CSV table of C-alpha atoms in Angstrom, one decimal:
chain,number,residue,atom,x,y,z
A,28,UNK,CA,35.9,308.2,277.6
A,29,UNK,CA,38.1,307.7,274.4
A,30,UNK,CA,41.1,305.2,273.5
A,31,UNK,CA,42.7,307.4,272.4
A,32,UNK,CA,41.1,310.7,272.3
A,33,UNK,CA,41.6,311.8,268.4
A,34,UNK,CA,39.8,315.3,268.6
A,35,UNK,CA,39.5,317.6,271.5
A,36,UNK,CA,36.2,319.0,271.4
A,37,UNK,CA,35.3,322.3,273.3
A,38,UNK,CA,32.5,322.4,276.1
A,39,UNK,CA,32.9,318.2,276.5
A,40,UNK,CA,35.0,316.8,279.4
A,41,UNK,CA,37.0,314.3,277.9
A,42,UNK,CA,39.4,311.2,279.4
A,43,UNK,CA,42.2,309.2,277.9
A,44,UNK,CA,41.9,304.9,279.1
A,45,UNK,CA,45.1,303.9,280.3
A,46,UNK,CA,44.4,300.3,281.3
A,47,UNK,CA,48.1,299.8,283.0
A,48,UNK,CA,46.8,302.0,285.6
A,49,UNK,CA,43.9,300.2,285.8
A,50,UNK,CA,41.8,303.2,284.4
A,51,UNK,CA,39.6,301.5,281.8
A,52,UNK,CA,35.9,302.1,280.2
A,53,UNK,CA,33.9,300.9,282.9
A,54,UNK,CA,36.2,302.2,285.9
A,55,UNK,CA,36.0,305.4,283.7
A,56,UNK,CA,32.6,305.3,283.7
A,57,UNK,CA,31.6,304.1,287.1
A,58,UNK,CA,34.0,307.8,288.2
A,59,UNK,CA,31.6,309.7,285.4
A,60,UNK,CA,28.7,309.1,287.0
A,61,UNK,CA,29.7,310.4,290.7
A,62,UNK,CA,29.9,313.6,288.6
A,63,UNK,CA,25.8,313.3,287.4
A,64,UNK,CA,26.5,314.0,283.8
A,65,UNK,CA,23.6,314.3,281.4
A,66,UNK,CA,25.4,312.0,278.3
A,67,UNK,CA,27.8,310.2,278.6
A,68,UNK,CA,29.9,308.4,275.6
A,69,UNK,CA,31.6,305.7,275.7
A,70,UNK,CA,34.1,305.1,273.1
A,71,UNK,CA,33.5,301.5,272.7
A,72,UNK,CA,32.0,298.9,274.6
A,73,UNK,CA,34.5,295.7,274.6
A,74,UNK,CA,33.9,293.9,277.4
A,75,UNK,CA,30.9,292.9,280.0
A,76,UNK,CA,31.9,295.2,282.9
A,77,UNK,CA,31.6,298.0,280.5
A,78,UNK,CA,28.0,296.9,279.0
A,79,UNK,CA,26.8,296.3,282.2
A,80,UNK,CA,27.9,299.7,283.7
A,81,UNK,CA,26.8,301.5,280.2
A,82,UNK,CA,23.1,300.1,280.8
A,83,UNK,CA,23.4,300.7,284.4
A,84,UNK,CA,23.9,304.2,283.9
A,85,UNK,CA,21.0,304.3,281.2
A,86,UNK,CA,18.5,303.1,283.5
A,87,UNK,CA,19.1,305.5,285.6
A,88,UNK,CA,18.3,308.5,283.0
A,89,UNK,CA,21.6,309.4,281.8
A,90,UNK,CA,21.6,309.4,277.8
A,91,UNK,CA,24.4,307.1,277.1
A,92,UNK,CA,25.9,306.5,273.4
A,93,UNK,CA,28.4,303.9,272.3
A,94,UNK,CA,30.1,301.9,269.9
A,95,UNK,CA,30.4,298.0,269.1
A,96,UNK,CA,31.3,296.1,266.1
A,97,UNK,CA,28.2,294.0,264.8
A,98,UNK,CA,26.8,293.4,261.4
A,99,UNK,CA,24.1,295.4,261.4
A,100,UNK,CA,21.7,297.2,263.5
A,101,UNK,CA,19.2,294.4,264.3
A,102,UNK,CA,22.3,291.9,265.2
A,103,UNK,CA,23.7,294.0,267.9
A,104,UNK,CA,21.5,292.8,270.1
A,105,UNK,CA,23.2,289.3,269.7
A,106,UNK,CA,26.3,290.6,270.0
A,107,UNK,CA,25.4,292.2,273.8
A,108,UNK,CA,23.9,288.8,274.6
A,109,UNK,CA,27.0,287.5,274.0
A,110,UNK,CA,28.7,289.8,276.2
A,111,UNK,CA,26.5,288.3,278.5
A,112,UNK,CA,23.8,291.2,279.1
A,113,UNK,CA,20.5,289.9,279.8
A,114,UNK,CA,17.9,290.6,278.0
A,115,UNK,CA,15.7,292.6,280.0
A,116,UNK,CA,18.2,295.0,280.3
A,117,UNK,CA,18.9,295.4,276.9
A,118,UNK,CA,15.4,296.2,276.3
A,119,UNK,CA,14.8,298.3,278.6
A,120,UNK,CA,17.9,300.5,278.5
A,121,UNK,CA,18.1,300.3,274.5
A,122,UNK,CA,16.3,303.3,272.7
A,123,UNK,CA,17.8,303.2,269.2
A,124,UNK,CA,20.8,301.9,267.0
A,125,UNK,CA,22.4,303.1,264.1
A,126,UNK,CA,25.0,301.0,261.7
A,127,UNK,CA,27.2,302.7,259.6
A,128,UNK,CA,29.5,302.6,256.5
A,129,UNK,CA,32.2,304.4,254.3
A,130,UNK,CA,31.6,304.3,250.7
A,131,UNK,CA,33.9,305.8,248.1
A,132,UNK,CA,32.3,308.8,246.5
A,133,UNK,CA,32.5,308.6,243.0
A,134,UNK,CA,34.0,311.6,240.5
A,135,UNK,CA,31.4,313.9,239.5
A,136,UNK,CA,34.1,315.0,236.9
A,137,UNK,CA,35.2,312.1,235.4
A,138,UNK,CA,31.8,309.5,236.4
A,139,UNK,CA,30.5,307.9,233.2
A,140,UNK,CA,26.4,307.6,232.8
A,141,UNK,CA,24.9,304.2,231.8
A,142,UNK,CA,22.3,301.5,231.9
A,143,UNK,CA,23.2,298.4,233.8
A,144,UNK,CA,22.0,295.5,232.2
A,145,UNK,CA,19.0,293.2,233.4
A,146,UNK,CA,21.8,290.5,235.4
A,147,UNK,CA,23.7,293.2,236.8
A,148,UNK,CA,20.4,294.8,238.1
A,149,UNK,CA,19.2,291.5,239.3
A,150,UNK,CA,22.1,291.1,241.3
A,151,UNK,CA,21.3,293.9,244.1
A,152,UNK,CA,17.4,292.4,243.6
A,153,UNK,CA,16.5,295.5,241.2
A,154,UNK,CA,14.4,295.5,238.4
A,155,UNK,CA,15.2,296.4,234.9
A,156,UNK,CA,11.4,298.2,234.6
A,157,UNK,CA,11.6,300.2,237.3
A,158,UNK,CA,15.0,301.6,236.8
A,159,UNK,CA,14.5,302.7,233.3
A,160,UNK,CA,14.2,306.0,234.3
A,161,UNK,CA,17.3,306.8,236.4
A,162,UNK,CA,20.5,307.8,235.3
A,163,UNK,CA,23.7,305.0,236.6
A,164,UNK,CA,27.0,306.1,236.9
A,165,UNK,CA,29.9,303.9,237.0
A,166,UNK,CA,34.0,305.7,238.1
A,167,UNK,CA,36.0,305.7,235.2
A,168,UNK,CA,39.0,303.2,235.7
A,169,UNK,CA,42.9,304.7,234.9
A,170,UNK,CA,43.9,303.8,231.8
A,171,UNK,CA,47.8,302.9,232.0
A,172,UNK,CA,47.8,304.0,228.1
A,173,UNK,CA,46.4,307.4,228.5
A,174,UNK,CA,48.9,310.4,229.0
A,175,UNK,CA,46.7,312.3,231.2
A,176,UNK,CA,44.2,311.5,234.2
A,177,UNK,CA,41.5,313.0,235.9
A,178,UNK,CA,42.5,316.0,237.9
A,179,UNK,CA,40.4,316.0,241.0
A,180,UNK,CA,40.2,312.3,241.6
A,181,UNK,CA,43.9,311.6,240.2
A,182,UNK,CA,42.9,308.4,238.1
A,183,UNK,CA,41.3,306.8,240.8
A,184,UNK,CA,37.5,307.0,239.8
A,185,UNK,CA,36.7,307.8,243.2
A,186,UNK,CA,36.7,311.1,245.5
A,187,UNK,CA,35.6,311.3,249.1
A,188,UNK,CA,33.8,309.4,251.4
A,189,UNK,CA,29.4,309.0,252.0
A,190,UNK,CA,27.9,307.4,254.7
A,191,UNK,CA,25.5,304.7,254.8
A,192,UNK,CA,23.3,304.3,257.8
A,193,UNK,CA,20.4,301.9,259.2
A,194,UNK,CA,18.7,303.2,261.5
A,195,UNK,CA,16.6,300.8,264.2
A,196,UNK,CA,14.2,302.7,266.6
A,197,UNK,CA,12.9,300.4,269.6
A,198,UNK,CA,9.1,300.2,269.9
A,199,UNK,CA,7.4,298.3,272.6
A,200,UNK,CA,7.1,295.4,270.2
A,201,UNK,CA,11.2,295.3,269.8
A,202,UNK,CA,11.2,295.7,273.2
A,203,UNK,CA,8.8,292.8,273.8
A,204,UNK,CA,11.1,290.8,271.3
A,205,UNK,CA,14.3,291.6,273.0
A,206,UNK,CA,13.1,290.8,276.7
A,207,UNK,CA,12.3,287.5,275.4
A,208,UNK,CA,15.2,286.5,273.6
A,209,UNK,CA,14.4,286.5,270.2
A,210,UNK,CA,16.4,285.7,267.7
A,211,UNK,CA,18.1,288.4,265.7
A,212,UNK,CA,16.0,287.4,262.6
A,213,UNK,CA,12.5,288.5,264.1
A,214,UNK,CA,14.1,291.7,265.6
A,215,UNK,CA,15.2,292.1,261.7
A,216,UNK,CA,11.6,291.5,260.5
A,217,UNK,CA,10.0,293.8,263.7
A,218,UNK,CA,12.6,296.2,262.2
A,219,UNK,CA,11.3,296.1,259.4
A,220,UNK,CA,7.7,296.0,259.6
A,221,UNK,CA,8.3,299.5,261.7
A,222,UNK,CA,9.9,300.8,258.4
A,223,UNK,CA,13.7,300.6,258.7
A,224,UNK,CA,15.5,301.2,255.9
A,225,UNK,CA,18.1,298.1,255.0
A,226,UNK,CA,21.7,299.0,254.7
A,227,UNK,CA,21.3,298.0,251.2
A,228,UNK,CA,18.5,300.3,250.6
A,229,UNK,CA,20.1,303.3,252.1
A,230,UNK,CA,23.4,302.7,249.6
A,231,UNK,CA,21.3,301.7,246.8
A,232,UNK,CA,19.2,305.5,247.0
A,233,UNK,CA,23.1,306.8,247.1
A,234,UNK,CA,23.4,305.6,243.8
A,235,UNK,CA,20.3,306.3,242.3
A,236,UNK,CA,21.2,310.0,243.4
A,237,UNK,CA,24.5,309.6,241.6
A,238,UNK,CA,26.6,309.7,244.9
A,239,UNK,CA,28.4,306.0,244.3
A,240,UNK,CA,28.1,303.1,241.7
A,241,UNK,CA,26.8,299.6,241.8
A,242,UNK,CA,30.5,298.5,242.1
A,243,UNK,CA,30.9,299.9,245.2
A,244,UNK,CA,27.9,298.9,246.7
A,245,UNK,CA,28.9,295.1,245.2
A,246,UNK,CA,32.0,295.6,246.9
A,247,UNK,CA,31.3,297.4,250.7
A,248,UNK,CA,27.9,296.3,251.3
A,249,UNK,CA,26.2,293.6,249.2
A,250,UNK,CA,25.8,290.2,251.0
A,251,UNK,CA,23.1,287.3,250.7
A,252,UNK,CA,21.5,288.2,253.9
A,253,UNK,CA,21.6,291.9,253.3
A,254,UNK,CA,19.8,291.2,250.0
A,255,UNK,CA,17.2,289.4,251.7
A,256,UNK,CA,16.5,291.8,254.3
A,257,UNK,CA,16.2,294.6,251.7
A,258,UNK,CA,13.5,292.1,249.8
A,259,UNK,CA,11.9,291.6,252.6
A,260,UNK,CA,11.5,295.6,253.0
A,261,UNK,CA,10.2,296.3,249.6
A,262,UNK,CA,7.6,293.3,250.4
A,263,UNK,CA,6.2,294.8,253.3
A,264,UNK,CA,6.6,298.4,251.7
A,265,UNK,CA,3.9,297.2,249.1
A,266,UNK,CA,1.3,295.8,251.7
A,267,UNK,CA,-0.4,299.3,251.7
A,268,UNK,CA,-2.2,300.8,249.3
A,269,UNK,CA,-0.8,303.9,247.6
A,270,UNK,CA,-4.0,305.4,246.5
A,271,UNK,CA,-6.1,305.0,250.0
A,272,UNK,CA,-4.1,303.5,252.6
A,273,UNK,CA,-6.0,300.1,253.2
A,274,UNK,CA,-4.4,296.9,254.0
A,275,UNK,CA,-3.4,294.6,251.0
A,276,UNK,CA,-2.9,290.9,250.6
A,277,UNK,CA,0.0,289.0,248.9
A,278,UNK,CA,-2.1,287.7,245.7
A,279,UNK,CA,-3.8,290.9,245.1
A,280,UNK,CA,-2.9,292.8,241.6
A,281,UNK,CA,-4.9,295.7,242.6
A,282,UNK,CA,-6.7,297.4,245.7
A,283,UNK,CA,-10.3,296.1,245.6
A,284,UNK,CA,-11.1,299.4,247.4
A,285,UNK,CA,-10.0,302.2,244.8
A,286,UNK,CA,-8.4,299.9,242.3
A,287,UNK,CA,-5.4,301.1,242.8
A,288,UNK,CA,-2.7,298.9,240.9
A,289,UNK,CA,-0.3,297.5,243.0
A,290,UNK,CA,3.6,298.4,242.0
């Protein structure tokens, strides 16, 4: 069920909404499912009829995938709530979520290397240590006094498009959370703990890697509770000993175990 439909895709039955005829997502869906289909996607989920109907149809051991708007994985749970989905559904018909984004690629011909300095580090909660080793690259701005520009990106800096992705997985403890009510901070930190990588943290490895720059990360992604979140993933990615795998505490240098120092 798309609105519209933008590719046609072979092998995949496909259906235009036309709401003036009264054919929407869930009417759309609720005909779908006469049909016993094996997935079943839903373009976008807008309203409470179409939630509902979505996790009807997942309860009953149909894969179904579909879109929302939301801030990020961990906060689309609120945002069904506040369709009005209660919770136990949501947690029992919600295997995984993944939030995206579109960053701007920058130029591999015309990217310049550098070092950031310590603020500008400190800004997406990096440290100047740690990133002495890897190569920056920032997109090279037009110059309105220079005769010629860069051929493949035309000036711009930038060519193409990267994803960024953050990807939740429910566990029964997510589960447990969701059925409850929790808020949409301790299904972050659950998130977490289980080892999802932040939005921030995804974008920030893209630019280590040389796919995008700081600016554009600054720009697309970067916000207060973002940083947070991506802190609180690097705290809880150091509670483990490198060297042996034992538990560590927060005022511990060193493993007591192997003496492994703590990074």
């Amino acid at each position: 069920m798309e609105d519209p439909i933008e590719y046609t895709l072979p092998g995949i039955t496909q259906s235009q909404v036309n709401r003036e005829k009264g054919f929407d997502f869930a009417t759309a869906l609720r005909a779908f499912m006469r049909q016993d289909p094996d997935v079943l996607l839903v373009g976008e989920t807008r309203d409470l009829e179409t939630a509902k109907t979505a996790i009807e149809a997942a309860l009953t051991g149909h894969l179904v995938l579909s879109t929302l708007h939301a801030n990020d994985a961990p906060s689309t749970v609120a945002r069904l709530d506040e369709m009005g989905v209660e919770p136990f559904m949501i947690s029992a018909a919600l295997i995984g979520i993944v939030s995206q984004r579109l960053m701007r690629r920058v130029c591999t011909t015309c990217r310049e290397p550098y070092h950031p300095d310590e603020q500008e580090l400190g800004r997406f909660g990096l440290m100047a240590g740690k990133e002495a080793k890897v190569t920056f690259y920032r997109a090279r701005h037009p110059d309105p006094s220079a005769s010629t520009s860069c051929p493949d990106c035309k000036g711009s800096g930038y060519k193409g498009r990267v994803g960024v992705y953050e990807v939740l997985r429910i566990n029964e403890d997510i589960a447990t959370a969701i059925s409850r009510g929790s808020s949409t901070d301790v299904i972050r930190q659950l998130a977490l703990e289980s080892g999802m990588k932040t939005l921030l943290g995804y974008s920030l490895e893209l630019v280590r890697q040389g796919h995008t720059t700081l600016e554009e990360v600054g720009r697309l992604i970067l916000t207060d509770s973002g940083l947070e979140s991506e802190r609180r993933a690097r705290a809880l990615s150091t509670m483990t000993c490198t060297g042996c795998g034992a538990g560590l505490e927060d005022g511990w240098l060193e493993c007591p175990y192997c003496l492994t120092p703590r990074h």
